[in-house]
Coordinates of C-alpha atoms and ligand atoms in Angstrom, one line a residue:
M27 CA 5.5 -22.2 4.8
T28 CA 5.1 -21.1 1.3
E29 CA 7.9 -20.6 -0.1
P30 CA 8.3 -16.9 -1.3
T31 CA 8.5 -15.9 -5.1
W32 CA 11.0 -13.8 -5.0
T33 CA 12.9 -12.5 -2.2
S34 CA 15.7 -9.2 -2.3
P35 CA 19.1 -9.8 -1.8
C36 CA 19.4 -8.6 1.6
G37 CA 16.3 -9.9 2.7
S38 CA 15.0 -7.8 3.8
A39 CA 12.0 -8.0 1.0
K40 CA 9.8 -11.3 0.1
L41 CA 7.3 -11.2 -2.4
W42 CA 4.3 -13.9 -3.0
L43 CA 2.7 -14.4 -7.0
G44 CA -0.4 -16.2 -5.7
D45 CA -4.2 -15.7 -3.2
C46 CA -3.2 -14.4 0.2
L47 CA -6.4 -16.5 1.7
E48 CA -3.9 -19.6 0.5
V49 CA -0.3 -18.1 1.4
L50 CA -1.3 -16.0 4.9
P51 CA -2.5 -19.3 7.0
T52 CA 1.3 -21.2 6.2
L53 CA 3.3 -17.5 7.3
D54 CA 4.5 -17.1 10.5
K55 CA 2.3 -14.7 12.2
G56 CA 5.4 -14.3 14.5
S57 CA 7.7 -12.5 11.5
V58 CA 5.1 -10.1 11.2
D59 CA 4.6 -6.5 13.3
A60 CA 2.3 -5.1 11.4
V61 CA -0.7 -5.6 8.2
V62 CA -0.8 -2.6 6.3
T63 CA -2.9 -2.9 3.7
D64 CA -5.3 -1.2 0.5
L65 CA -7.5 -3.8 -0.3
P66 CA -10.3 -5.2 -2.9
Y67 CA -13.3 -3.0 -1.2
G68 CA -15.6 -4.8 -2.8
I69 CA -17.3 -1.0 -4.3
S70 CA -17.5 -2.3 -7.4
C71 CA -20.4 -4.6 -6.7
V72 CA -22.4 -1.9 -4.6
K73 CA -21.8 1.2 -7.3
G74 CA -19.8 0.5 -9.9
S75 CA -16.6 3.1 -10.3
S76 CA -18.2 5.3 -13.0
G77 CA -17.5 9.3 -12.1
K78 CA -18.3 12.2 -13.0
Q79 CA -15.0 15.0 -14.0
G80 CA -15.7 18.4 -13.2
K81 CA -15.1 22.4 -12.6
Y82 CA -11.1 21.9 -12.8
R83 CA -11.2 20.0 -16.2
G84 CA -10.3 22.7 -18.5
L85 CA -7.2 23.5 -15.9
V86 CA -5.3 20.2 -16.0
G87 CA -4.9 20.0 -20.5
D88 CA -3.6 16.8 -21.5
A89 CA -3.9 15.2 -17.8
R90 CA -5.9 12.4 -18.0
L91 CA -8.5 13.1 -15.1
S92 CA -11.0 10.1 -15.8
R93 CA -10.9 7.6 -13.2
S94 CA -9.7 4.4 -14.5
T95 CA -12.3 1.7 -14.5
E96 CA -10.4 -1.6 -14.6
P97 CA -11.6 -3.4 -12.6
V98 CA -9.7 -5.1 -9.7
I99 CA -10.1 -8.8 -8.3
G100 CA -11.7 -9.2 -5.4
D101 CA -13.6 -5.5 -5.6
D102 CA -16.9 -7.3 -6.8
K103 CA -17.9 -9.1 -4.2
P104 CA -17.6 -7.8 0.0
F105 CA -14.9 -8.0 1.3
D106 CA -14.1 -10.5 4.7
P107 CA -11.6 -9.2 7.0
A108 CA -11.7 -12.4 8.7
L109 CA -8.7 -13.6 8.1
L110 CA -6.7 -10.5 8.9
L111 CA -8.2 -9.6 11.6
T112 CA -6.4 -12.6 12.9
F113 CA -3.3 -10.4 13.1
D114 CA -2.4 -8.2 15.8
N115 CA -1.6 -5.0 14.7
V116 CA -3.5 -4.0 11.8
L117 CA -4.2 -1.2 9.4
T118 CA -6.6 -1.3 6.3
W119 CA -8.0 0.7 3.6
G120 CA -11.3 1.1 2.2
A121 CA -12.9 -0.4 5.8
N122 CA -15.7 2.2 5.7
H123 CA -17.1 -0.1 2.9
Y124 CA -17.0 -3.3 5.2
A125 CA -17.5 -1.4 8.6
T126 CA -20.3 -3.9 9.6
R127 CA -17.8 -6.7 9.4
I128 CA -14.8 -4.9 11.6
P129 CA -15.0 -5.7 15.5
E130 CA -17.5 -2.6 16.9
R131 CA -16.1 -0.3 19.7
S132 CA -12.7 -1.0 19.0
G133 CA -9.5 0.4 17.3
R134 CA -9.7 4.0 15.4
W135 CA -10.3 5.5 12.5
L136 CA -7.7 7.0 9.8
A137 CA -8.8 10.1 7.8
W138 CA -7.0 11.0 3.6
N139 CA -7.7 14.0 2.4
K140 CA -6.9 14.1 -1.4
L141 CA -8.1 17.6 -1.9
E142 CA -5.8 19.7 0.4
E143 CA -7.2 23.4 0.5
L144 CA -8.8 22.5 -2.9
D145 CA -12.7 22.6 -3.4
S146 CA -14.8 19.3 -4.1
F147 CA -14.5 19.2 -8.1
D148 CA -15.8 15.7 -9.3
S149 CA -18.7 13.3 -8.4
F150 CA -15.3 11.0 -6.6
S151 CA -15.1 11.0 -2.8
D152 CA -12.6 14.0 -1.7
V153 CA -11.8 11.3 1.5
E154 CA -10.8 7.6 2.2
F155 CA -10.9 6.3 5.4
A156 CA -8.6 3.4 7.4
W157 CA -9.2 1.5 10.0
H158 CA -6.5 1.0 12.8
S159 CA -7.1 -1.9 15.0
N160 CA -5.0 -0.3 17.5
G161 CA -4.0 3.7 19.1
K162 CA -6.7 5.5 19.9
A163 CA -7.1 9.0 18.8
S164 CA -8.5 9.3 15.2
R165 CA -5.5 10.9 12.7
I166 CA -5.8 12.4 9.3
I167 CA -3.2 12.9 6.3
S168 CA -3.7 15.7 3.7
Y169 CA -1.8 14.8 0.3
M170 CA -3.3 15.7 -3.0
W171 CA -3.9 13.3 -5.0
K172 CA -7.2 13.1 -7.5
G173 CA -7.4 12.3 -11.7
G174 CA -4.6 15.2 -13.6
L175 CA -4.4 17.6 -11.2
A176 CA -2.7 15.5 -8.7
C177 CA -0.4 14.6 -11.6
R178 CA 0.5 18.3 -12.3
K179 CA 1.0 19.1 -8.2
R180 CA 2.4 16.2 -6.3
G181 CA 1.9 12.9 -9.0
E182 CA 4.6 10.9 -7.8
N183 CA 6.7 9.3 -11.1
N184 CA 5.0 12.7 -12.6
G185 CA 1.1 11.1 -12.3
K186 CA 2.0 7.6 -14.6
R187 CA 0.5 5.1 -12.4
N188 CA 1.4 1.8 -12.0
H189 CA -2.5 0.7 -10.5
P190 CA -5.9 1.6 -10.9
T191 CA -6.1 2.4 -7.5
Q192 CA -2.3 2.9 -6.6
K193 CA -2.1 4.5 -3.6
P194 CA 0.8 7.8 -2.8
V195 CA 4.3 6.3 -1.4
A196 CA 3.6 9.3 0.7
V197 CA 0.4 8.3 2.7
M198 CA 1.5 4.7 3.0
K199 CA 4.6 6.2 4.8
W200 CA 2.9 7.9 7.0
C201 CA 0.9 4.5 7.6
L202 CA 3.7 2.7 8.9
E203 CA 4.2 5.5 11.7
Q204 CA 0.4 4.9 12.0
V205 CA 1.0 1.4 13.2
G206 CA 4.5 2.2 15.2
L207 CA 6.5 0.0 12.9
S208 CA 10.4 1.3 14.2
D209 CA 13.6 0.8 11.8
G210 CA 13.9 -2.9 10.9
D211 CA 10.3 -4.1 11.6
T212 CA 8.1 -5.6 9.1
A213 CA 5.0 -5.3 7.2
L214 CA 2.7 -7.2 5.4
D215 CA 0.9 -6.2 2.9
P216 CA -1.5 -9.6 1.6
Y217 CA -2.9 -7.2 -1.3
M218 CA 0.1 -5.1 -2.7
G219 CA -0.9 -4.0 -6.2
S220 CA 1.4 -2.1 -7.6
G221 CA 4.0 -2.5 -4.4
T222 CA 3.0 1.0 -2.7
T223 CA 3.6 -0.1 1.0
G224 CA 6.9 -2.0 -0.4
V225 CA 8.1 0.8 -1.4
A226 CA 7.8 2.8 1.9
C227 CA 9.0 0.2 4.0
I228 CA 12.4 0.0 1.7
R229 CA 12.7 3.8 1.9
T230 CA 11.8 4.0 5.6
G231 CA 14.3 1.0 6.8
R232 CA 11.6 -1.3 7.1
K233 CA 11.0 -4.7 6.1
F234 CA 8.4 -5.7 3.8
L235 CA 6.5 -8.5 3.1
G236 CA 4.2 -8.8 -0.3
I237 CA 1.3 -11.2 -1.7
E238 CA -0.1 -10.2 -5.1
I239 CA -1.9 -12.5 -7.3
E240 CA -2.6 -10.3 -10.9
P241 CA 0.7 -11.8 -12.2
R242 CA 1.1 -8.1 -14.0
Y243 CA 1.3 -6.4 -10.7
F244 CA 3.5 -8.6 -8.9
D245 CA 6.0 -7.6 -11.7
I246 CA 5.1 -4.1 -11.7
A247 CA 5.7 -4.5 -7.4
R248 CA 9.1 -6.1 -7.6
K249 CA 10.1 -4.6 -9.7
R250 CA 9.6 -1.1 -8.1
I251 CA 10.8 -2.4 -5.4
E252 CA 13.9 -3.5 -6.4
R253 CA 14.6 0.1 -7.4
S254 CA 13.8 1.0 -4.3
L255 CA 16.7 -1.2 -2.8
K256 CA 18.9 0.1 -5.3
E257 CA 18.3 3.4 -4.2
R258 CA 18.6 2.9 -0.9
S259 CA 21.9 0.7 -0.8
E260 CA 23.3 3.8 -3.2
M261 CA 22.4 6.0 -0.3
F262 CA 23.8 3.8 2.6
P263 CA 26.3 1.7 0.9
A264 CA 27.3 -0.6 4.0
M265 CA 23.6 -2.0 3.7
R266 CA 24.1 -3.8 0.3
P267 CA 24.5 -7.6 0.5
D268 CA 28.1 -7.4 -0.4
A269 CA 29.5 -4.6 1.8
P270 CA 32.8 -5.9 3.9
H271 CA 31.5 -5.4 7.0
K272 CA 28.6 -7.8 6.6
Q273 CA 31.2 -10.4 4.6
L274 CA 33.0 -10.2 7.7
M275 CA 30.3 -10.8 10.1
L276 CA 29.1 -14.0 8.1
E277 CA 32.5 -14.8 8.1
S278 CA 32.8 -14.8 11.5
G279 CA 29.2 -16.7 12.1
T280 CA 28.5 -13.4 14.0
P281 CA 24.6 -12.5 13.1
Ligands
LIG4 C1 -6.9 -2.4 -4.0 S1 -5.4 -2.9 -4.9 C2 -4.1 -2.5 -4.1 C3 -3.0 -1.0 -4.6 C4 -2.0 -0.4 -4.3 N1 -2.6 -0.3 -2.6 C5 -0.7 -0.1 -4.8 O1 -0.6 1.1 -4.6 O2 -1.0 -0.2 -6.2 C6 -5.7 -4.4 -4.2 C7 -5.3 -5.3 -5.0 O3 -5.0 -6.9 -4.5 C8 -5.1 -7.3 -5.1 N2 -5.8 -9.2 -5.0 C9 -7.5 -9.3 -4.9 N3 -7.1 -10.9 -4.1 C10 -6.4 -10.7 -3.7 C11 -6.2 -12.1 -3.5 N4 -6.8 -13.0 -2.5 N5 -4.9 -11.9 -2.7 C12 -4.0 -11.2 -2.8 N6 -4.1 -10.7 -4.3 C13 -5.0 -10.2 -4.3 C14 -5.4 -6.7 -6.6 O4 -5.2 -8.0 -8.0 C15 -5.6 -5.9 -6.2 O5 -4.3 -5.6 -7.2

């Protein structure tokens, strides 16, 4: 296994700075209960990423409505999911953009309604789709997350985003439920960006493996995950690596 670039003191998060196409083949598949990811869909190579703002523009004051056009590594070519499909339990966002390359008549579709009760107001999509390799019934989550409106109503961190295609933690938590992860299970996100899947894992007591190729997003992800671990250990002091019962277990040799 390629050594992680960073491992949390409690061992529940391991992060690699690098190309997942090189790191993934070295990972022990048995250590991964599900792959939950939001990868570069390859949409910039199809239709670019600009769009028109719409009727709510005047209502949001100085909030930034425009979508970032900052390029994301890998978004300039069609995505090939072959390597991801070697794992047993896989949930990937944006799979409608590479639907011809996922197994036919298998798995199910999940949808995220980004408008909740609002009408469409710009030229960007109001819904995103994920494909899950297992499971039967298609499901939907409604969670507002569009431009400045999302910042006003529900934006995490007061609407400040760390990544041009950042997902809400709430949506990634829902994904962890959809793939059937229990407390203590491990999710892998090989395209972790700013680490949202990792934050969702730590907040819900799951373990996390993350890979990111771009150093600045890797650093953001590590900081967000460290913060989540700190918050969780303040909430549940017994989970801290230096908690007395853990020392006792280590001394007695009990796992
Ligand atoms: C769609 S973004 C993920 C955003 C993430 N969901 C978030 O909330 O921040 C995909 C990420 O994959 C990274 N990436 C692209 N190709 C990669 C590769 N071969 N290995 C690892 N990371 C890669 C990009 O740098 C980008 O940050």
